Amino acid sequence: GRALLVLLLSATVSLLGGLIFGYELGIISGALLQLQIDFHLSCFKQEVLVSSLLIGALLASLVGGILIDRHGRRRAILVSNLVLLVGSLILTLARSLIGLVIGRMTVGFAISVSSMACCIYVSEMVAAHQRGLLVSLYEAGITVGILLSYALNYIFADMDEGWRYMFGLAIAPTAMQFLSILFLPVNPVKLSSWDSDCQKGLIQLQDTEDRAAAKQEPYKEKHYSFLDLFRTRDNMRRRTLVGLGLVLFQQFTGQPNVLGYASKIFHSVGFQSNSSAILASVGLGAIKVVATLVAMVFADKAGRRVLLMAGCVVMAISVTTIGLTSRIAPLAMARDCKAAADPNASHSLTQHPLTPVSSQPAVSPIPPALGADKSQAGSGFAATRSLTKAFASTQRREGVPNSSFTQKRGLVGQAKGETVGSTGPPFGGAPWAKHMVLNWITLLSMMAFVSAFSIGFGPMTWLVLSEIYPAEIRGRAFAFCNSFNWAANLLISLSFLDLIDAIGFSWMFLLYGLMGVMAVIFIYLFVPETKGQSLEEIDQQFSRKR
């Protein structure tokens, strides 16, 4: 009975941790539409607000590991819940941009610590044959949280100061997670040590010599310093290579940016502007949830290596396909920041010409970002990217050079009525119609990419990271890799538009395809299979093998 209770509570903690993470990543896209009007935010201020979460998260990944190792996983989650409650209250009661930025940084700090502590705590808490399922549940929580945030964005869109409710509702799941973890033990319960797991036949014996050797070496507690991560002791350097490789390839296969084009691709197959935004975010969100559930089921059956390699192969093929089709049927590259200061810019480009300004649904102004946020959380993190980037830089480069252009565009729209409106002004009507088949291929490739990411890199990276390090340094090692995850994401976000200017959209995507192939080779050569093995066994195998 106790074992079952611990299992259910561990699952709840994992799911709620992911849910809060995804919710906080996704909610900003809807809140921003109201905030830019209520606080008269310029493009730069919107960019600052969106990146503040990322900065908080990066800070947490630098100090969070010490907190997790010194004070324990359970206490780290409890502290992160309290910090998150404070951040949510600051946001809900905010009266200025400074208040909002501080609130978002606090929230970013809390969800980053919580994400690391949850994965490690749950991986240590459950038996080897359930670890893949329960750690992947965190990733499933993220995808559900993002979908939930879009639903609430939509519900509160027309409400006065609806953003306060959006930010405030994060308090409910945070309080639930806080209560759930109070009933869990401080230290991992060895419900079934690996020895008894073997006797029960729960874990298939992988390599009998390794098993025999592992049984002869009793598990000794060791002490590690942070610098041991880069030394040959216990093969720590190779473990760090595996961790960093997975985290960096997760970002450099293009995952944060591919989804920035979701709305464009939905437009190109003929969806209207507003419905396109909803479809891009909700449709791809639903695909992610289903794919993550598939990963959960197969994590302990097929194994981590198989899912990672299969996911990478599909990602490489689909992103290369998008690159090739966009050479023949180029995608329009116009994502503009909508500054509340310039009403023409806010409405004339995205708005359906026949819709009056007041009744415009709040989904309209930032649809590409909605689609983009979706993918991010898949990475575990970084949903802020698309919004951040789609702001000031785009407007300077290709969006709205001056308001006279937008006024003309608006007038043309009114004059032509439905014709322009139906294709969505930034895209123009003619080019899309010619390449309808290619546009559908692009759309299907994007769906394949999202699914493959959610089966492979999305959940498996964090699962492998929570398994390959010795318990004594697991928190610091996880946090070290995590900081590279955030930093790489920030780098990709900031350089994306410049790279597109330099080498072009299709080459950019072909480059992502090449990175996908390199990721497959990396996983094949360096990432070990850890399914069905206890954490102690994984540690001992790593320590012995060169």
mmCIF file of C-alpha atoms in Angstrom, residues 46 145 216 345 431:
data_model
loop_
_atom_site.group_PDB
_atom_site.id
_atom_site.type_symbol
_atom_site.label_atom_id
_atom_site.label_comp_id
_atom_site.label_asym_id
_atom_site.label_seq_id
_atom_site.Cartn_x
_atom_site.Cartn_y
_atom_site.Cartn_z
ATOM 1 C CA GLN A 46 7.834 43.559 -24.665
ATOM 2 C CA GLY A 145 0.343 22.994 -19.361
ATOM 3 C CA GLN A 216 30.597 -7.816 -5.889
ATOM 4 C CA ALA A 345 1.073 48.544 -36.895
ATOM 5 C CA PRO A 431 2.406 32.489 -54.661
#
